[in-house]
Short mmCIF file of C-alpha atoms in Angstrom, two decimals:
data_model
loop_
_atom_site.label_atom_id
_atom_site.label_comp_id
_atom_site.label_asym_id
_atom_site.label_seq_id
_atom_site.Cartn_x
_atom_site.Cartn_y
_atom_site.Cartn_z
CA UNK S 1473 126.43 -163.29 -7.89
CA UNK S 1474 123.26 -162.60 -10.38
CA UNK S 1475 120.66 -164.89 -11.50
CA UNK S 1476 120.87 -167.46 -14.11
CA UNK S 1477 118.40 -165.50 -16.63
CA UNK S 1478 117.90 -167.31 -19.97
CA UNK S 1479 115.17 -167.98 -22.33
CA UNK S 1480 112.81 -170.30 -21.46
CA UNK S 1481 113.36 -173.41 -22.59
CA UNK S 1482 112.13 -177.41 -21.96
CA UNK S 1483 114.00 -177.45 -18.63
CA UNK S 1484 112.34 -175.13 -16.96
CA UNK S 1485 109.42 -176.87 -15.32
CA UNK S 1486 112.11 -178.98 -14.07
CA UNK S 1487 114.10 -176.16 -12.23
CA UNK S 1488 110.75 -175.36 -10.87
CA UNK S 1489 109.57 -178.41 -9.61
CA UNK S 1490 112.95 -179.25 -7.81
CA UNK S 1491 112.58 -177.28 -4.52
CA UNK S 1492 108.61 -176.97 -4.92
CA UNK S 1493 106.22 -177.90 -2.14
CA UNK S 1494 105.85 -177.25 1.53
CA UNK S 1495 104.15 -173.98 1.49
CA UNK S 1496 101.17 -172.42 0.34
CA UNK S 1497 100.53 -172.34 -3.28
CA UNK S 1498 98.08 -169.73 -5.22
CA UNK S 1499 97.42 -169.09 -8.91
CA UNK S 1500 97.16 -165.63 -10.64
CA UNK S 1501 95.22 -164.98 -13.50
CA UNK S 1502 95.97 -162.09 -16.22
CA UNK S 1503 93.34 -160.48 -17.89
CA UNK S 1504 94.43 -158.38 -20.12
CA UNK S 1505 91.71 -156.26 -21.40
CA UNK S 1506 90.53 -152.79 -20.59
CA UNK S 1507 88.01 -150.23 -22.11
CA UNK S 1508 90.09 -147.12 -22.35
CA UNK S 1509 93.44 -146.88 -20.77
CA UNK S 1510 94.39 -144.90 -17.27
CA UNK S 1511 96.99 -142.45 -17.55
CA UNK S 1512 99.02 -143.51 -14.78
CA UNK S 1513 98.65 -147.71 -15.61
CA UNK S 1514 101.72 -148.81 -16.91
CA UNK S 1515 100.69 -152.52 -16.47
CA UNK S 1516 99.99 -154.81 -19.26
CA UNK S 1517 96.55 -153.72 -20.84
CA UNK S 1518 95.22 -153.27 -24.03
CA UNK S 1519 92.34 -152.01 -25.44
CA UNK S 1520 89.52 -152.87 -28.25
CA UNK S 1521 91.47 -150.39 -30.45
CA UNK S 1522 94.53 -151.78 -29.77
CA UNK S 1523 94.24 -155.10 -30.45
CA UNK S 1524 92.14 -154.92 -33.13
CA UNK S 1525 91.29 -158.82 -34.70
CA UNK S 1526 94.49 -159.52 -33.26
CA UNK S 1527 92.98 -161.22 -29.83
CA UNK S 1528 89.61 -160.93 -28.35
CA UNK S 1529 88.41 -162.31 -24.67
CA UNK S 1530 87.43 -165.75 -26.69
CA UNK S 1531 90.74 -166.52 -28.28
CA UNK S 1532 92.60 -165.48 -24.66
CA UNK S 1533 90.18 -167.85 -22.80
CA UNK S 1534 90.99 -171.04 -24.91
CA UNK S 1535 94.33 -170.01 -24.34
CA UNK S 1536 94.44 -169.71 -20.68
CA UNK S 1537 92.76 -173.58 -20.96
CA UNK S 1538 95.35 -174.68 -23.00
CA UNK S 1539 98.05 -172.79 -20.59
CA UNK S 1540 96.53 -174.04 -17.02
CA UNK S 1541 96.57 -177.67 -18.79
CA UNK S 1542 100.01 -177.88 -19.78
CA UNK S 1543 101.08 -176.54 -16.32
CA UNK S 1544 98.73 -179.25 -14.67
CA UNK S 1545 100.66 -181.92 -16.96
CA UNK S 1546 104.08 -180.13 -15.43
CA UNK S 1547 102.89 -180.20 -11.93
CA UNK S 1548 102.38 -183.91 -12.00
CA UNK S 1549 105.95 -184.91 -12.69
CA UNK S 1550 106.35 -184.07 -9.15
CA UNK S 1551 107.12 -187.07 -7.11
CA UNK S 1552 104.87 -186.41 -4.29
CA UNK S 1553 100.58 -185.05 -4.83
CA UNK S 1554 100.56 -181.81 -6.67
CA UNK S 1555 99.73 -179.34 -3.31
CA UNK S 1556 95.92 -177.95 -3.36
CA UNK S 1557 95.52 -174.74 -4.61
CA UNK S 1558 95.32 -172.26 -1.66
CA UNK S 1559 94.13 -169.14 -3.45
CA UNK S 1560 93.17 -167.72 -6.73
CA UNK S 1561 93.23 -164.57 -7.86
CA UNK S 1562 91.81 -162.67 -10.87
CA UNK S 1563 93.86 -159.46 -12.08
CA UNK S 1564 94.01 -157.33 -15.01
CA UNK S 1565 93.98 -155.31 -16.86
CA UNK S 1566 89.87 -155.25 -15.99
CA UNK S 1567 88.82 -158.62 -15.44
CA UNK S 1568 84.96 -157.52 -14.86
CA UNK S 1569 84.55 -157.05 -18.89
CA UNK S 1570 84.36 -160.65 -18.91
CA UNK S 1571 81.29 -160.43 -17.10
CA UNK S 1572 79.88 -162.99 -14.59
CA UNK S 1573 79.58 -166.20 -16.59
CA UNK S 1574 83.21 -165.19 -18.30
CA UNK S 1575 84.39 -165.44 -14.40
CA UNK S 1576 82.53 -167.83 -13.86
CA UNK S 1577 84.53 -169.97 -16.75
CA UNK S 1578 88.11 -168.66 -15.57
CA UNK S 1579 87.03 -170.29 -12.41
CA UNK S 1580 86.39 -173.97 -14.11
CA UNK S 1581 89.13 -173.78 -15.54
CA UNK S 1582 91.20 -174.05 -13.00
CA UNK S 1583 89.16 -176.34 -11.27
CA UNK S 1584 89.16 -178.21 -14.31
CA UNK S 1585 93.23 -178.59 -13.88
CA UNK S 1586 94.16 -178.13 -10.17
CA UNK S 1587 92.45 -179.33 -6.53
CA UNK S 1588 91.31 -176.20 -4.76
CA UNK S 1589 92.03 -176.69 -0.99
CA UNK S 1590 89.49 -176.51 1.60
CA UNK S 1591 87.96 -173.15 2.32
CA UNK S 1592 90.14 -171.95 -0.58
CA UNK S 1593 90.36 -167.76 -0.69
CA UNK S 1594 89.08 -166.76 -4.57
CA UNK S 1595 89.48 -162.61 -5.44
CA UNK S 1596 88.93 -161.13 -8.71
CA UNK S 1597 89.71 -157.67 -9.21
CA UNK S 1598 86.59 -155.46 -10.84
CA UNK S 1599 85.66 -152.14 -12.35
CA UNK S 1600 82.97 -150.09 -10.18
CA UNK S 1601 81.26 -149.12 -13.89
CA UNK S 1602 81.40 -153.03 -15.21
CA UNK S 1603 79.33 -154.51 -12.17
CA UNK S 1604 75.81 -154.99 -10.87
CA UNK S 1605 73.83 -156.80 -8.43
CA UNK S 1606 73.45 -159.23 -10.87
CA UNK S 1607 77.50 -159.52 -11.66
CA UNK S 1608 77.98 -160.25 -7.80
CA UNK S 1609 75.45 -162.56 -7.64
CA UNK S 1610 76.73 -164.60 -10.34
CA UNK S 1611 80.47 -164.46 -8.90
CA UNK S 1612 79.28 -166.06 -5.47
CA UNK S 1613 77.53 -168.57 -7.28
CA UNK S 1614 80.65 -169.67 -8.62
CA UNK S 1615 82.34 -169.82 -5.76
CA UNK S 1616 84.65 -166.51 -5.96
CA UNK S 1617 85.16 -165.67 -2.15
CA UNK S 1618 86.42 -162.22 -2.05
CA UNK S 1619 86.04 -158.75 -4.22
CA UNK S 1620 88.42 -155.85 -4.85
CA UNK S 1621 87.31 -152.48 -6.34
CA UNK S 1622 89.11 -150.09 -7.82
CA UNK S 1623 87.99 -146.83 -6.31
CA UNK S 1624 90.96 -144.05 -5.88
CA UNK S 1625 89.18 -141.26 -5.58
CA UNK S 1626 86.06 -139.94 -4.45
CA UNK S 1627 86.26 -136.65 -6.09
CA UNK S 1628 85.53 -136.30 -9.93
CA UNK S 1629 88.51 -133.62 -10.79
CA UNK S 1630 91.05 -136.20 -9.29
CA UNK S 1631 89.54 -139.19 -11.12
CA UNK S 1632 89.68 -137.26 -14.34
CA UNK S 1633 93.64 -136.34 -13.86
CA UNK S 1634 93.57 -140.13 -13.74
CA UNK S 1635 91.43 -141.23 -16.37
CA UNK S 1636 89.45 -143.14 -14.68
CA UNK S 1637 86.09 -143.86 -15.86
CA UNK S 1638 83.93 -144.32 -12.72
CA UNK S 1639 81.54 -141.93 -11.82
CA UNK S 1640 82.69 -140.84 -7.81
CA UNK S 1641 79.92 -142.92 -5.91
CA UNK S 1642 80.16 -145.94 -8.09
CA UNK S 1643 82.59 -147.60 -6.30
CA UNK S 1644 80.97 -147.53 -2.84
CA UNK S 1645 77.61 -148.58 -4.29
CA UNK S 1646 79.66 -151.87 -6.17
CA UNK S 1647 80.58 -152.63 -2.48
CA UNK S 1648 77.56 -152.47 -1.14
CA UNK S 1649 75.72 -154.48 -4.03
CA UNK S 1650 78.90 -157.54 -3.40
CA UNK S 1651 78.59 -157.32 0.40
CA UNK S 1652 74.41 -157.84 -0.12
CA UNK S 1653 75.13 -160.67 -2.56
CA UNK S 1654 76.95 -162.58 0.49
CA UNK S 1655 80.54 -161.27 -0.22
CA UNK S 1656 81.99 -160.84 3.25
CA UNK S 1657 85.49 -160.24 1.82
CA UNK S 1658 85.66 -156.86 -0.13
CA UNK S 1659 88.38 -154.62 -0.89
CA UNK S 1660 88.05 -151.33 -1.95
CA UNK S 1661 91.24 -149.65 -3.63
CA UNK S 1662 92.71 -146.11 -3.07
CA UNK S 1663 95.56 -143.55 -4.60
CA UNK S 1664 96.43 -140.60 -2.91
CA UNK S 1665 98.86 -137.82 -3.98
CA UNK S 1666 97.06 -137.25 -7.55
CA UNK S 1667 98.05 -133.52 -8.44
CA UNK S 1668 95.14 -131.52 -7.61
CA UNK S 1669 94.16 -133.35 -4.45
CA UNK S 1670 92.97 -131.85 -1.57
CA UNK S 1671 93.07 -132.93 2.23
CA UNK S 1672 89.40 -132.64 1.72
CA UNK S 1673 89.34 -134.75 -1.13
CA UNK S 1674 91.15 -137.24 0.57
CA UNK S 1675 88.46 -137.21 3.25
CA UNK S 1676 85.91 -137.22 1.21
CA UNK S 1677 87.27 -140.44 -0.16
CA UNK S 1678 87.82 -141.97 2.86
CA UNK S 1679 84.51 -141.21 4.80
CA UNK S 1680 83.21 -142.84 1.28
CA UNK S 1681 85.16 -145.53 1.86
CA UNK S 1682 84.00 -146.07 5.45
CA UNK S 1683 80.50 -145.43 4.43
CA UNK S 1684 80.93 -148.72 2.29
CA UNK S 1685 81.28 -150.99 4.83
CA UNK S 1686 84.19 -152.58 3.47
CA UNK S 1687 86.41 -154.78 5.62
CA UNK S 1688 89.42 -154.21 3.49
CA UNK S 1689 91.34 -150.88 2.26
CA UNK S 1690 94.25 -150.86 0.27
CA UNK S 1691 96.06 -147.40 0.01
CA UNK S 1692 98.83 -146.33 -2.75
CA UNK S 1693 100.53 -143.13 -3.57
CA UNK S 1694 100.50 -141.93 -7.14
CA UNK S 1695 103.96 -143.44 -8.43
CA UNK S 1696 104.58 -141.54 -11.97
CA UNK S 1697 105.45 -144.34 -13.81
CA UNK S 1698 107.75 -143.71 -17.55
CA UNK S 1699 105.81 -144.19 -20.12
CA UNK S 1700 102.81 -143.55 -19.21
CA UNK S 1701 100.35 -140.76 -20.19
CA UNK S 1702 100.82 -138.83 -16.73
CA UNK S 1703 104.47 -139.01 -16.95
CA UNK S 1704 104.14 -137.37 -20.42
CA UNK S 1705 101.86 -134.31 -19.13
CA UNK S 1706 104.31 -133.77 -15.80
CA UNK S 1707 107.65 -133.96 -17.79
CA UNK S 1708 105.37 -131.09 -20.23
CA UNK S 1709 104.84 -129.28 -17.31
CA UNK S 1710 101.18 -129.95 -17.07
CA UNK S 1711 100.96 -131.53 -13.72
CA UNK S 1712 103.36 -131.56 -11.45
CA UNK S 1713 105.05 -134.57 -9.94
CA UNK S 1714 103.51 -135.87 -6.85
CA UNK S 1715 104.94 -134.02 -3.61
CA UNK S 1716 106.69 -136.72 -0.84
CA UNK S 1717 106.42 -134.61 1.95
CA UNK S 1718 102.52 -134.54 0.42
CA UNK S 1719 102.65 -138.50 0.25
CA UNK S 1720 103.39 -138.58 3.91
CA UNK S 1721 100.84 -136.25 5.42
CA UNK S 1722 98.29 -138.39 3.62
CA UNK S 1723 99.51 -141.42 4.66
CA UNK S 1724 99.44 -140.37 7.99
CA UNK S 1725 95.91 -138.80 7.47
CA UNK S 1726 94.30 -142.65 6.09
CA UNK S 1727 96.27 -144.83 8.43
CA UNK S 1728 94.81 -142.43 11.14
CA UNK S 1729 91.10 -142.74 9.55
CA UNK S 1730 91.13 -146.18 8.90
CA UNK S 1731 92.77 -147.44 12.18
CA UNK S 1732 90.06 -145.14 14.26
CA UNK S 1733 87.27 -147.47 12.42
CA UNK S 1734 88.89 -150.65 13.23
CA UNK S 1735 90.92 -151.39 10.11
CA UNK S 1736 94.17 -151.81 10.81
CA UNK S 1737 97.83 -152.18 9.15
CA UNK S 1738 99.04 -155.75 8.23
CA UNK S 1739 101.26 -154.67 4.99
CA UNK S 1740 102.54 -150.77 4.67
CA UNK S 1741 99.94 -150.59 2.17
CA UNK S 1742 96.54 -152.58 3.21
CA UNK S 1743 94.52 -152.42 6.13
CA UNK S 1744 92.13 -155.29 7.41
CA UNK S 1745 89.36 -155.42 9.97
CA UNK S 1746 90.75 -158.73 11.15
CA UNK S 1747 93.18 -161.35 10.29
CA UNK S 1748 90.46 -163.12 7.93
CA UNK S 1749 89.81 -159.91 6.27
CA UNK S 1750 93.40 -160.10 5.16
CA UNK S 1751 94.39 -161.08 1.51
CA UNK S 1752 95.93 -164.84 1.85
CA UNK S 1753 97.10 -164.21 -2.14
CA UNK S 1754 99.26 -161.39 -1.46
CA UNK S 1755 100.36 -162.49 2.11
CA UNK S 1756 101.58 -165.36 -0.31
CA UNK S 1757 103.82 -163.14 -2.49
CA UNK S 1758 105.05 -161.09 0.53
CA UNK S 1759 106.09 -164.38 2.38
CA UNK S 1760 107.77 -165.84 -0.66
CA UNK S 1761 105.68 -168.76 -1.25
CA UNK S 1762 105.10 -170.16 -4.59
CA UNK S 1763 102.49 -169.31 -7.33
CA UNK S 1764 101.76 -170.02 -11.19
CA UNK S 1765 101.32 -166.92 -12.89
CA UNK S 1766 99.00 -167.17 -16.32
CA UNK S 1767 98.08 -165.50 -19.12
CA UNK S 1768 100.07 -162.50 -20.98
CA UNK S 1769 102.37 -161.58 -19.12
CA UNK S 1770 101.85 -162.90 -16.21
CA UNK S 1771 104.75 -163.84 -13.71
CA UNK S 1772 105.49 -166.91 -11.69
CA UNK S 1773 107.55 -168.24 -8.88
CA UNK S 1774 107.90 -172.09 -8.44
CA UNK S 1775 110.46 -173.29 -6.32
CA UNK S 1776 113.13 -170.66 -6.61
CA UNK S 1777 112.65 -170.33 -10.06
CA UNK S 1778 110.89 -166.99 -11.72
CA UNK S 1779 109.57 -167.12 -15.17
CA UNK S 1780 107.57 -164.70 -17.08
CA UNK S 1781 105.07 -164.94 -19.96
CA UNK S 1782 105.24 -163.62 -23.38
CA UNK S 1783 103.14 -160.20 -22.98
CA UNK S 1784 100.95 -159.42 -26.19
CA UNK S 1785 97.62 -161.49 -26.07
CA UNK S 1786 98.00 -162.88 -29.75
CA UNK S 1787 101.83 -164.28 -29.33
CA UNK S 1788 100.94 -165.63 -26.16
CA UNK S 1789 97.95 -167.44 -28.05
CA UNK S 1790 100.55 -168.67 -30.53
CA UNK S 1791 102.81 -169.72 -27.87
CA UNK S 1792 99.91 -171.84 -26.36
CA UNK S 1793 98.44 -173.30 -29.44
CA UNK S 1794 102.04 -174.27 -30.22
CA UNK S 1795 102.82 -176.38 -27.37
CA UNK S 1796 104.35 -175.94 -24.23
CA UNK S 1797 104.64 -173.26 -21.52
CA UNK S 1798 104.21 -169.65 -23.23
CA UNK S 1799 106.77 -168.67 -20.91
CA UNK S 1800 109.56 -165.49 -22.52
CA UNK S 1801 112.06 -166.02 -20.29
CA UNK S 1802 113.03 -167.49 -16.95
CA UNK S 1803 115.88 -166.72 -13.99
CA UNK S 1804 117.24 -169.73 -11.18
CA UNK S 1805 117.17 -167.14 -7.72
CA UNK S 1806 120.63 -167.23 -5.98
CA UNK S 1807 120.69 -167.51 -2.95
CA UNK S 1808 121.54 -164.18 -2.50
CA UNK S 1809 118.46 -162.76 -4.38
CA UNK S 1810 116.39 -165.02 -2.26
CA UNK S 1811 118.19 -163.03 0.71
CA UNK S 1812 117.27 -159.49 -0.65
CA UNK S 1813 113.37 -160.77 -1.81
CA UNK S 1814 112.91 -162.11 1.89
CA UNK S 1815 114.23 -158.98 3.60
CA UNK S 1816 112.41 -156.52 0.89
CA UNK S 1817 109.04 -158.18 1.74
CA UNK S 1818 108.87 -158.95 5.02
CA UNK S 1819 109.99 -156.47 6.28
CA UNK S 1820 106.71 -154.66 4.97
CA UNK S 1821 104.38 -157.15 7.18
CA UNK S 1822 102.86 -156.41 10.86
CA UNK S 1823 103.92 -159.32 11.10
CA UNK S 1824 107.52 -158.52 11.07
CA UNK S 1825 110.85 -159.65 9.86
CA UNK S 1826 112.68 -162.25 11.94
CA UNK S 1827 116.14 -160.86 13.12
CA UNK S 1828 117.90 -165.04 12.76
CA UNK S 1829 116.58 -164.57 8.89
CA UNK S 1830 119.43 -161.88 8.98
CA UNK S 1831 123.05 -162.13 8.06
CA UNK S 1832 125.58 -160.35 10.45
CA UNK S 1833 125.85 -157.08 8.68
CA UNK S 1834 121.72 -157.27 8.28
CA UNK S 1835 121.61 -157.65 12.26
CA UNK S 1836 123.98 -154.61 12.64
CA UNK S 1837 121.77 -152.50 10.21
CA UNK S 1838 118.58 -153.58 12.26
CA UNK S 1839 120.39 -152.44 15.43
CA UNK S 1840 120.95 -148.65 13.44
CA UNK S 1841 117.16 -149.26 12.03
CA UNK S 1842 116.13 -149.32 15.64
CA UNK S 1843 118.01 -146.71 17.18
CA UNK S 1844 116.54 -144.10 14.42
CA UNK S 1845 113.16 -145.26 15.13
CA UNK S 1846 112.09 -146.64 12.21
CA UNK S 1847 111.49 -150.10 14.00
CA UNK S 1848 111.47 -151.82 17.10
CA UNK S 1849 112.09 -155.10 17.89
CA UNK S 1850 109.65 -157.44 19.24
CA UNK S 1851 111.13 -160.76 20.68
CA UNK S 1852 112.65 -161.77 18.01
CA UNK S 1853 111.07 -159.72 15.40
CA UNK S 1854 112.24 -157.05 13.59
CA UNK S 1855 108.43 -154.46 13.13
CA UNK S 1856 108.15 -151.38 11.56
CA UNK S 1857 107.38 -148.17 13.58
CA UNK S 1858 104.16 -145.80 12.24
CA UNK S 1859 107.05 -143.50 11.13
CA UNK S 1860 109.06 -146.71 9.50
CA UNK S 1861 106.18 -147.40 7.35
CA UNK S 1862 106.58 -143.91 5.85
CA UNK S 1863 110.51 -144.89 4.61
CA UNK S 1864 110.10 -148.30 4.52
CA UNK S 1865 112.15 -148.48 1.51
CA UNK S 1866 115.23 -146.20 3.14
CA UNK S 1867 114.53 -149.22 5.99
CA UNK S 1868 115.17 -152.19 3.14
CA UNK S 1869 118.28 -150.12 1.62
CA UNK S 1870 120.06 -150.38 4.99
CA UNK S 1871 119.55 -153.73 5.88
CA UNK S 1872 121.05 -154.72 2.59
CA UNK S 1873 123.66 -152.23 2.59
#
C-alpha cells in the first residue's frame, strides 16, 4: 500500500493534528542562503546571483513570521495545550550570513508563536568564515544553546575539490571562540572520502578536530549526489567517484580516533562525549517524533502526516503573503511506511532497535542479521556491531526484505 500523496490543501493541518501529541516536538528552520555554492551540496541553496531582486534575507524573514504564525493558529485547534517546543534548530543553506542579531530575530520569532520547554536544546548551523567572537557572543545572549560547524577537511587541496570556502584552521578556531563565549554544546562537522584524500589528511583533520575541544563530531562520506557540480567533473572523468572499500577504512580510522578521546557512537554517523552532548533535534527525527519544518523547502512531520514546502524563496514568500500554509504537497504515512521509517532509523541508534517493534519476517531477518555479525542482540534490543555500522544500510534492506 503507498501513501496518500496529494497537493496540499485546507485539510491538511487537520490530518496533522489528529494523531499529534505525546512525544517530543522540535522546529526546523530553513535558511536558504549561501555565498557561493559547494560542489557536492545538492540541498536547497541559492546564492546572491541567483536570486537576484527576487528574495533577499528581509523578505524571507517576514515570511518565516508570517509562516510560524499561521502554524501557531493551526496548532491551537488542538483540543488539548499545544506541547512546548523541545528543540530548535537552525539549518541552511548558511544560516550564519544572517549574522547574530538576524539569529537572534529567527529566535523571537518562534518564541513569539510557540512555548519553548524548560531547558529547551537551540542549534544553529554556521560557516567557520561567517563567525567571530562577537557572532557567538551574541547567539548565547539569545539563548541559542548549542553550535555546529561545518569543517570537512583540514587540508586545503581537499577543501578546494569541495568548494568550500574556509581557510583549513578556521573551523577549529570558530570552536574555540563558541566554547569561550559559554557554548558547552558544539559540533564540529566532517566528510571523508573526497578524491584526493589522504590517510594523513584524514588525520590531520581529526587531530584538528580533537585539538578543538569539541564535545560533538559528526562524520559523513562524500555521497556524489546528481546534479551537482562534483557529479559533473566525475561523470567527465575529472575526479573519480569516491572508493567504498576507501569509505570503510576511514570510517574505521575516525570511529577509532574519536572513541580513544572519549567521543563515542550514538548514531552511525555522530559521536558524543556524553549523553548531553548528544543532538536532542536529530535524536527526534531518528525516533520518529514530530516536528514543523519552515521556510523554503523545508519538511515536516506532524502526526503521521509529511508535508513539504514550496522550495524557491520568492514563491514561498507569495505562498505566505497569500494566506495559509506554503506547504507544495503533503502524504498520510501508512502504516506500512511508518513500519519501514521506524526500522530505517532506529536501527542506526546505540540505542538500538527493539526486536517486539518487528513483524515476524523482520524477527527472522534479525536472527540472519545476527548470525553474520552485523548485530547482536541485547535483551531485547536489536544493536549494531562496529562492522554493522559499516553496512548499515545492507542491515535495513534485510529486515525489510
Amino acid at each position: 500500500m503507498t501513501s496518500t500523496a496529494a497537493q496540499a490543501t485546507a485539510d491538511q493541518p487537520a490530518l496533522a493534528l489528529r494523531d499529534f501529541g505525546g512525544g517530543p516536538f522540535g522546529i526546523y528552520i530553513h535558511v536558504p542562503f549561501c555565498a557561493t555554492r559547494c560542489g557536492y551540496c545538492d540541498f536547497n541553496t541559492y546564492t546572491a546571483g541567483e536570486l537576484g531582486s527576487s528574495s533577499s534575507p528581509q523578505s524571507w524573514f517576514e515570511a518565516l513570521r508570517g509562516e510560524l504564525a499561521t502554524a501557531a493558529r493551526e496548532f491551537e485547534a488542538l483540543p488539548s495545550e499545544t506541547p512546548k517546543v523541545e528543540t530548535i534548530f537552525v539549518g541552511g543553506g548558511t544560516p550564519s550570513l544572517l549574522g547574530g542579531d538576524g539569529l537572534a530575530d529567527v529566535l523571537d520569532a518562534v518564541r513569539a508563536n510557540f512555548t519553548l520547554a524548560e531547558g529547551a536544546e537551540v542549534t544553529t548551523e554556521s560557516n567557520p568564515e561567517s563567525t567571530s567572537p562577537a557572532f557567538f557572543e551574541r547567539l548565547r545572549e539569545a539563548g541559542y544553546t548549542r553550535i555546529s560547524l561545518g569543517m570537512q577537511s583540514a587540508a586545503a587541496h581537499v577543501l578546494k575539490i569541495l568548494d568550500r570556502t574556509h581557510t583549513p584552521g578556521r573551523a577549529v578556531a570558530a570552536a574555540r571562540e563558541a566554547r569561550a563565549a559559554g557554548f558547552e554544546h558544539v559540533n564540529l562537522d566532517l566528510i571523508y572520502g573526497t578524491p584526493g584524500e589522504t590517510d594523513a589528511d584524514l588525520d590531520a583533520s581529526l587531530d584538528a578536530v580533537l585539538s578543538a575541544g569539541v564535545d560533538h563530531v559528526s562524520a559523513y562520506s562524500l555521497i556524489v549526489e546528481d546534479g551537482t557540480a562534483l557529479a559533473r567533473r566525475v561523470r567527465r572523468g575529472e575526479l573519480p567517484a569516491p572508493d567504498g572499500d576507501v569509505l570503510a577504512d576511514r570510517y574505521e580510522r575516525i570511529d577509532t580516533r574519536l572513541r580513544a578521546a572519549g567521543l563515542d557512537w550514538y548514531e552511525v554517523s555522530n559521536w558524543a562525549a556524553n549523553d548531553a552532548a548528544r543532538c536532542r533535534h536529530n535524536l527526534g527525527y531518528w525516533d520518529g517524533g514530530d516536528w514543523l519544518g519552515a521556510g523554503p523547502g523545508a519538511h515536516s512531520h506532524v502526526g503521521g502526516v509529511r508535508w513539504w514546502n514550496v522550495k524557491h524563496p520568492a514563491r514561498y514568500a507569495d505562498r505566505v503573503i497569500a494566506g495559509g500554509l506554503p506547504a507544495a504537497g503533503w502524504e498520510l504515512l501508512t502504516d506500512e511506511e511508518r513500519y519501514t521509517e521506524r526500522v530505517m532509523l532506529t536501527v542506526r541508534l546505540r540505542t538500538g532497535l527493539p526486536l517486539g517493534d518487528l513483524d515476524a519476517d523482520g524477527r527472522a531477518a534479525a536472527d540472519r542479521v545476527i548470525a553474520d555479525g552485523l548485530a547482536e542482540r541485547t535483551g531485547d534490543l536489536l544493536i549494531l556491531t562496529d562492522r554493522g555500522r559499516l553496512l548499515a544500510d545492507a542491515v535495513v534492506r534485510t529486515l525489510l526484505t
